[in-house]
Short mmCIF file of C-alpha atoms and ligand atoms in Angstrom, two decimals:
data_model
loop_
_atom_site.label_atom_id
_atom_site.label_comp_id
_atom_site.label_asym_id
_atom_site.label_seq_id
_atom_site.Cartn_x
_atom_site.Cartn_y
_atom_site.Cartn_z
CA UNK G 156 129.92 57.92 114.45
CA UNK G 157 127.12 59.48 115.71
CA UNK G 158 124.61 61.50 113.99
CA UNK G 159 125.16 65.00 112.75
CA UNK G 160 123.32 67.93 112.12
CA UNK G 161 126.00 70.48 110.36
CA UNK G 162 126.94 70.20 107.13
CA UNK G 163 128.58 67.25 106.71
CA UNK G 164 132.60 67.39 105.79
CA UNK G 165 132.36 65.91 102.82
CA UNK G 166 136.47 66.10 101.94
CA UNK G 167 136.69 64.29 105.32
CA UNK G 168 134.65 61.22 103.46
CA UNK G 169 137.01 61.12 100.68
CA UNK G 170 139.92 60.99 102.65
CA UNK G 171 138.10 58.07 104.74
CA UNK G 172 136.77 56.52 101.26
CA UNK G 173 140.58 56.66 99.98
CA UNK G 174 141.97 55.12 103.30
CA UNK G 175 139.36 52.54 103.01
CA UNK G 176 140.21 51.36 99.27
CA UNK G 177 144.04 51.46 100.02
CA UNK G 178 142.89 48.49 102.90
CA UNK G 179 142.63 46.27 100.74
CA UNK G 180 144.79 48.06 97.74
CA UNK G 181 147.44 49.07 98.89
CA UNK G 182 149.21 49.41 95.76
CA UNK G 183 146.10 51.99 94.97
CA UNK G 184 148.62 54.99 94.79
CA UNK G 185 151.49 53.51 92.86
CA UNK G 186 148.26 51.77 90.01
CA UNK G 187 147.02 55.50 89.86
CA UNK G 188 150.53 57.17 89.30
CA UNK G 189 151.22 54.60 86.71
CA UNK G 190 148.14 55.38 84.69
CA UNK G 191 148.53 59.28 85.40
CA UNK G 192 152.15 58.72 83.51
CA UNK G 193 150.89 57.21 80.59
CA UNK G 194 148.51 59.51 80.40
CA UNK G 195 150.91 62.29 79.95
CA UNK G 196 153.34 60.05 77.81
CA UNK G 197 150.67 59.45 75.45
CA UNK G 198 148.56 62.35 75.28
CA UNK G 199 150.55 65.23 76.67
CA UNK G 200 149.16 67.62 79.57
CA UNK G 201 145.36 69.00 77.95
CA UNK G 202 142.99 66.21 77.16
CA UNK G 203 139.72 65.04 78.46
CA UNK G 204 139.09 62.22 80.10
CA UNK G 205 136.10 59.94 81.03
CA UNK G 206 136.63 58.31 84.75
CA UNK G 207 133.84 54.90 84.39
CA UNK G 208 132.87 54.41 87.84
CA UNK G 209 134.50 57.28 89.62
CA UNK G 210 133.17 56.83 92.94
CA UNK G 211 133.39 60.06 94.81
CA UNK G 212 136.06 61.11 92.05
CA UNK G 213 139.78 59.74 93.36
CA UNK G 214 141.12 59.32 90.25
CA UNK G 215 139.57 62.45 88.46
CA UNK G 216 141.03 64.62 91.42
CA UNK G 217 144.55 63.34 90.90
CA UNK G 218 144.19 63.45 87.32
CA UNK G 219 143.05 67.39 87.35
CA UNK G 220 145.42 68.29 90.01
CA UNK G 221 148.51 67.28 88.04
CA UNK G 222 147.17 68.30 84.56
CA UNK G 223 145.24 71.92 85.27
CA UNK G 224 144.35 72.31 81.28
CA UNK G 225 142.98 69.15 81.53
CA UNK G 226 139.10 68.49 81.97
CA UNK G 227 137.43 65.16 83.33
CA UNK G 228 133.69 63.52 83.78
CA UNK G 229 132.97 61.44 86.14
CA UNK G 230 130.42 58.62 85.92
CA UNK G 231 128.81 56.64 88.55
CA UNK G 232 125.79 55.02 88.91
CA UNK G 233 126.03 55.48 93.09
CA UNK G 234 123.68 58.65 94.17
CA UNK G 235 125.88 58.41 97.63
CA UNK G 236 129.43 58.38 96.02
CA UNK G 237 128.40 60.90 93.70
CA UNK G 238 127.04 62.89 96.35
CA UNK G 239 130.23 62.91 98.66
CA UNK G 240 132.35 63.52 95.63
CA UNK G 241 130.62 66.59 94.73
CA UNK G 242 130.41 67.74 97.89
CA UNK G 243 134.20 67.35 98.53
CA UNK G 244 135.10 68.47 94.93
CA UNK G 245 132.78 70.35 93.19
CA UNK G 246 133.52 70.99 89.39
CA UNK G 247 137.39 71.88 90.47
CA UNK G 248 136.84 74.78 88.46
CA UNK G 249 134.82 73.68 86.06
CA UNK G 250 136.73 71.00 85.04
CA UNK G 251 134.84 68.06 86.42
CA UNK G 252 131.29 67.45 85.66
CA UNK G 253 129.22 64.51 87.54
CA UNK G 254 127.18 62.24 85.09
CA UNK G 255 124.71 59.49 86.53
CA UNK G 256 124.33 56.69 84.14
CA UNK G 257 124.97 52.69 84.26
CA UNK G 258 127.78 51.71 82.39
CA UNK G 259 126.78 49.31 79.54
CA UNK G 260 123.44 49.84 79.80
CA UNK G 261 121.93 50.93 76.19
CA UNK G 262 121.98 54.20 75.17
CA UNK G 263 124.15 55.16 79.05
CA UNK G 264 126.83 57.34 76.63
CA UNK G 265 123.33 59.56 76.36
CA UNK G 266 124.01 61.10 79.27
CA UNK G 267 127.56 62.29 78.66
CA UNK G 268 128.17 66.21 77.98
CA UNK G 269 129.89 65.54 74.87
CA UNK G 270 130.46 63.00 72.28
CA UNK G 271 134.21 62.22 72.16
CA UNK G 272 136.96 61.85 74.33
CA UNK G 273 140.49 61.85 74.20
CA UNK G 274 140.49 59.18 76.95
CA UNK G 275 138.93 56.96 79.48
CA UNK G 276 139.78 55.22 82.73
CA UNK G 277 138.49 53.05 85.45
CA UNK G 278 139.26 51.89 88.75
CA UNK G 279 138.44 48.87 90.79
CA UNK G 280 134.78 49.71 89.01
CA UNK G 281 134.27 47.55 85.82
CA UNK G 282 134.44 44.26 87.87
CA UNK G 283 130.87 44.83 88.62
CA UNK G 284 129.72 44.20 84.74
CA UNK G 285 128.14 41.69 83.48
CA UNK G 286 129.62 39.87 80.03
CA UNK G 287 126.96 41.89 77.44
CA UNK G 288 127.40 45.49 79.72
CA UNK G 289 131.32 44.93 79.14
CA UNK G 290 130.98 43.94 75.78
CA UNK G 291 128.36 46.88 74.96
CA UNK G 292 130.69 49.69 77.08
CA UNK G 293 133.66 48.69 75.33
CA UNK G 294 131.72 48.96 71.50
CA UNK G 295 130.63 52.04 73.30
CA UNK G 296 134.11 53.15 73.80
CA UNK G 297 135.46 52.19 70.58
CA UNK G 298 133.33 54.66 68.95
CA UNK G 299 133.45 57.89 71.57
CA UNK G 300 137.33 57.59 72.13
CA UNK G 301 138.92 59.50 69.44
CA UNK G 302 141.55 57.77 67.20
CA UNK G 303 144.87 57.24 68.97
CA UNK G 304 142.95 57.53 72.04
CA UNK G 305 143.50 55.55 75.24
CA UNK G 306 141.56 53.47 77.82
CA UNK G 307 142.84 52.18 81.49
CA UNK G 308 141.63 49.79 83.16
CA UNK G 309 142.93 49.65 86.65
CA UNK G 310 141.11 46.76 88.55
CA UNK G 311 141.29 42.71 89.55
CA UNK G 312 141.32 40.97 86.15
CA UNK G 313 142.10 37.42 86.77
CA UNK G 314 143.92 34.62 84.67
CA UNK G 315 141.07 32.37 84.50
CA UNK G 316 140.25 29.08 83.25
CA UNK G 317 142.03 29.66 80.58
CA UNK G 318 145.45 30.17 82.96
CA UNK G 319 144.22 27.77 85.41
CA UNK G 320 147.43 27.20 87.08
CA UNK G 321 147.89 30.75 87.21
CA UNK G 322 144.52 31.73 88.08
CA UNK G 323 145.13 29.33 91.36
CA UNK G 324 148.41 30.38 92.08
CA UNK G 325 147.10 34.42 92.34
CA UNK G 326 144.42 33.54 94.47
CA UNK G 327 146.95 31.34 97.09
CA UNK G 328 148.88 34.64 96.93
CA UNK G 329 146.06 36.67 97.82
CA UNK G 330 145.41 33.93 100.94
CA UNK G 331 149.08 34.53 101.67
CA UNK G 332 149.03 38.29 101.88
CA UNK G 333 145.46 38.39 103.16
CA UNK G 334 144.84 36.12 105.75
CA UNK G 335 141.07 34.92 106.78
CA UNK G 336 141.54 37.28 109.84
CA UNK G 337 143.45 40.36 108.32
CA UNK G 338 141.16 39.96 105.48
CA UNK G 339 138.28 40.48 107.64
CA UNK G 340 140.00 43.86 109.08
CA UNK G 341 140.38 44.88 105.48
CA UNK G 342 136.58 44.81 104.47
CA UNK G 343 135.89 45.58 107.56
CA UNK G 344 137.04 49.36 106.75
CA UNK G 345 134.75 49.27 103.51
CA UNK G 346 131.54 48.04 105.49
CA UNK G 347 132.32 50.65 108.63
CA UNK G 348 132.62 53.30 105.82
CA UNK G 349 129.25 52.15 104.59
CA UNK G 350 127.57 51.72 107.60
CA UNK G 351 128.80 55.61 109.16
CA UNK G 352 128.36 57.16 105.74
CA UNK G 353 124.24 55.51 106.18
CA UNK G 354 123.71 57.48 109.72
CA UNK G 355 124.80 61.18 107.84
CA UNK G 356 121.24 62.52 107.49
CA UNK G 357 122.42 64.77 104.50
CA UNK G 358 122.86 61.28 103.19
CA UNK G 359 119.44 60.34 103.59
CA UNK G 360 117.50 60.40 100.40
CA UNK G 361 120.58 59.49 97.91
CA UNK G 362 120.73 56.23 100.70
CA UNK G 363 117.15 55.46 99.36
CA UNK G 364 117.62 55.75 96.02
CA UNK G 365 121.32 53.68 95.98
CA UNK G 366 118.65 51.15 97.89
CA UNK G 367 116.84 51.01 95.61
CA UNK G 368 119.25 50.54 92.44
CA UNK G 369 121.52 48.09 94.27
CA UNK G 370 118.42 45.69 94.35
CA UNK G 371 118.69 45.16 90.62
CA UNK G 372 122.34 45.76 91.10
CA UNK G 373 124.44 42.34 89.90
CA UNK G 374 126.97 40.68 91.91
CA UNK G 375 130.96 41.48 90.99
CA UNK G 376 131.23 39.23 87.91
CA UNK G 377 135.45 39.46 88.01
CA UNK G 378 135.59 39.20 84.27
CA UNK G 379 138.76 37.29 83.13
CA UNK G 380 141.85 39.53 81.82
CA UNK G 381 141.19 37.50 78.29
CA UNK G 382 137.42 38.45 78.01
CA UNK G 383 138.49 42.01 78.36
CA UNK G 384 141.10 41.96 75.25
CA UNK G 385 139.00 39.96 73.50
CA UNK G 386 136.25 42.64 73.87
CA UNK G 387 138.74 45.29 73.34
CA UNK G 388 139.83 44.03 70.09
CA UNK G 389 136.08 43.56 68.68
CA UNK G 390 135.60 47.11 69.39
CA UNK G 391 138.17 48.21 67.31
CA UNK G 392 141.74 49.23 69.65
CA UNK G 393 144.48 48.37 68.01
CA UNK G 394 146.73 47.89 70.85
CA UNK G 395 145.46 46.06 74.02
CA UNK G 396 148.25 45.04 76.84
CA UNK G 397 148.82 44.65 80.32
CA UNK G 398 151.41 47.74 81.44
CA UNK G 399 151.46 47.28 85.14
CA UNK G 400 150.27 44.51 87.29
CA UNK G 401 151.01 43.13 90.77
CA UNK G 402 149.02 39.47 89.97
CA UNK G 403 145.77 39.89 89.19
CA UNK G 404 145.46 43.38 90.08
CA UNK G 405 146.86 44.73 86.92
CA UNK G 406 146.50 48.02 84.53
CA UNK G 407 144.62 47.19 81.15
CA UNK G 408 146.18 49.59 78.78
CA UNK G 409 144.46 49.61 74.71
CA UNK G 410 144.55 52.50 72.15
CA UNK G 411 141.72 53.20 69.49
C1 SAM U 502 135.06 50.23 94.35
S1 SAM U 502 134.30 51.65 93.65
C2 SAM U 502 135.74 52.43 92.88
C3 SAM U 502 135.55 53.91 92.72
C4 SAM U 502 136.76 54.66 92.17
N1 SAM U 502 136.99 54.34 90.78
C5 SAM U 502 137.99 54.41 93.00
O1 SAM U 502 138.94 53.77 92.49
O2 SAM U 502 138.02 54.85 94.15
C6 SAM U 502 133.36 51.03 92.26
C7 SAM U 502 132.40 52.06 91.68
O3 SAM U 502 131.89 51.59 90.46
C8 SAM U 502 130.53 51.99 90.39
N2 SAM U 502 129.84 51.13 89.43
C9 SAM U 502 129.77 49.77 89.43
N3 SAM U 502 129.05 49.35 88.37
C10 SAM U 502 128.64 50.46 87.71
C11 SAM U 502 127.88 50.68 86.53
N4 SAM U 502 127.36 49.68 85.82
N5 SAM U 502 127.67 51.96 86.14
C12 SAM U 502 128.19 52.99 86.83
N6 SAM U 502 128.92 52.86 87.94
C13 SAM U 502 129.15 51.60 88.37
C14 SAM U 502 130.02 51.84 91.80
O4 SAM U 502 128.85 52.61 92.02
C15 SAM U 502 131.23 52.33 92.60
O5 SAM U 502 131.16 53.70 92.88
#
C-alpha cells in the first residue's frame, strides 16, 4: 500500500484488523457472540464493562452496538491499535473511553476512569502475560469487579503438562487444520497488516513509541487453562469454568 497523505480511513483498518484476526480465528465471531450472550444473561442490557487488551476496540464495538445503555473502556498498551481504534470509533457517544496502561503492571488499574466495574473481558490479549502480571491483574480484578460480577476470557488457553495427552492432541489438531503452508498465509495477513499499517505517516510517531515499548515487551507466555483458575480462585471468584471452547481456544467464564 503505498503511502498516503489524506487522512487516513481509519474504519477501513478495523475492518482489515478484523479480517486479519478471523485468519487465523475463524471462530472469532461465534467466541464474541457467545460472550456478548452471557453478558446479557447475566447482567441484563446496562452495565459497564472493562475490554483488557482491546486492540483497536472489536469487542467493545460489538458490545456497545447491541447494548446502547451500556458503557465500555478499553485498555491497551499499543499507541498504534489505540490510535486506529479511536480514529475508527471515537467514544461511540461517549460510551467508550481509551485508557493506556499495561495490564498487571503495579498500580495499571490507576489509570482507569473509575473504580468498579460490573464486568471485564478479553480477547486473544492475556496470552501475552507473564505468570506474576496474570496473577497481579486477576487480584486486581477480584477487587474492581463488583460482587456477582463477571470476567471473559476469550483466548488460546492450553491443557498443559498437566493434560499432556491432551495438550498434544490440540496442538496435532491445530497442524491438521493449519498446515505449515496455510499457516504461513494465515500470519501472513497479521504481518502484511503490520507492515502497511507502518508506511501510514499519521501512524508515524505512535510507530515509535509501540517501538519502543515492544522492546521490553515479553514473548506470548500461553499460560495453561489451570494457571488461570487457579489464579482466578486466589483472587476471590467463586465460579470459574470453561463455557465455550473449540480445543484450546476456549471462553474462560468466573464470577466475583
Ligand atoms: C491480538 S490483539 C487482540 C485485540 C482484541 N482484543 C481483539 O480481539 O481483536 C492483543 C492485544 O493485547 C494487547 N496487550 C498485550 N499485552 C498487554 C498488556 N500487558 N497490557 C495492555 N495491553 C496488552 C496488545 O497491545 C494487543 O493490542
Amino acid at each position: 500500500m503505498a503511502p498516503s497523505r489524506t487522512a487516513p480511513d481509519w474504519k477501513r483498518w478495523l475492518g482489515r484488523w478484523d479480517e486479519q484476526q478471523e485468519s487465523f480465528n475463524p471462530d472469532r465471531e461465534r467466541r464474541f457472540g457467545t460472550m456478548l450472550d452471557l453478558l446479557e444473561a447475566g447482567l441484563g442490557r446496562r452495565f459497564t464493562v472493562l475490554d483488557l487488551g482491546s486492540g483497536p476496540g472489536s469487542l467493545s464495538q460489538r458490545i456497545l452496538h447491541r447494548f446502547p445503555a451500556a458503557r465500555a473502556v478499553a485498555v491497551d498498551y499499543d499507541p498504534v491499535v489505540r490510535r486506529i481504534g479511536e480514529g475508527a470509533l471515537g467514544t461511540l457517544g461517549g460510551r467508550l473511553t481509551w485508557v493506556d496502561a499495561k495490564l498487571g503492571q503495579p498500580g495499571w488499574s490507576r489509570s482507569l476512569p473509575r473504580p468498579r466495574f460490573d464486568a471485564a473481558v478479553s480477547t486473544t490479549a492475556l496470552h501475552w502475560l507473564t505468570p506474576a502480571d496474570l496473577a497481579r491483574l486477576y487480584g486486581d480484578l477480584g477487587r474492581i469487579l463488583r460482587p456477582g460480577g463477571m470476567f471473559l476470557n476469550g483466548d488460546y488457553l492450553p491443557s498443559g503438562r498437566r493434560e499432556p495427552h491432551l495438550d498434544r492432541l490440540e496442538r496435532s489438531v491445530v497442524k491438521i487444520r493449519f498446515p505449515r503452508k496455510r499457516a504461513g498465509a494465515e500470519w501472513g495477513a497479521w504481518a502484511r497488516w503490520w507492515d502497511d499499517a507502518r508506511r501510514v505517516p499519521a501512524l508515524r510517531a505512535e510507530f515509535r513509541e509501540h517501538d519502543r515499548r515492544s522492546a521490553s515487551h515479553p514473548k506470548r507466555t500461553d499460560l495453561t487453562l489451570d494457571y488461570h483458575v487457579r489464579r482466578l480462585r486466589a483472587a476471590g471468584f467463586r465460579t470459574v469454568a470453561v463455557v465455550w471452547q473449540d480445543l484450546a481456544n476456549r471462553v474462560l467464564y468466573a464470577r466475583r
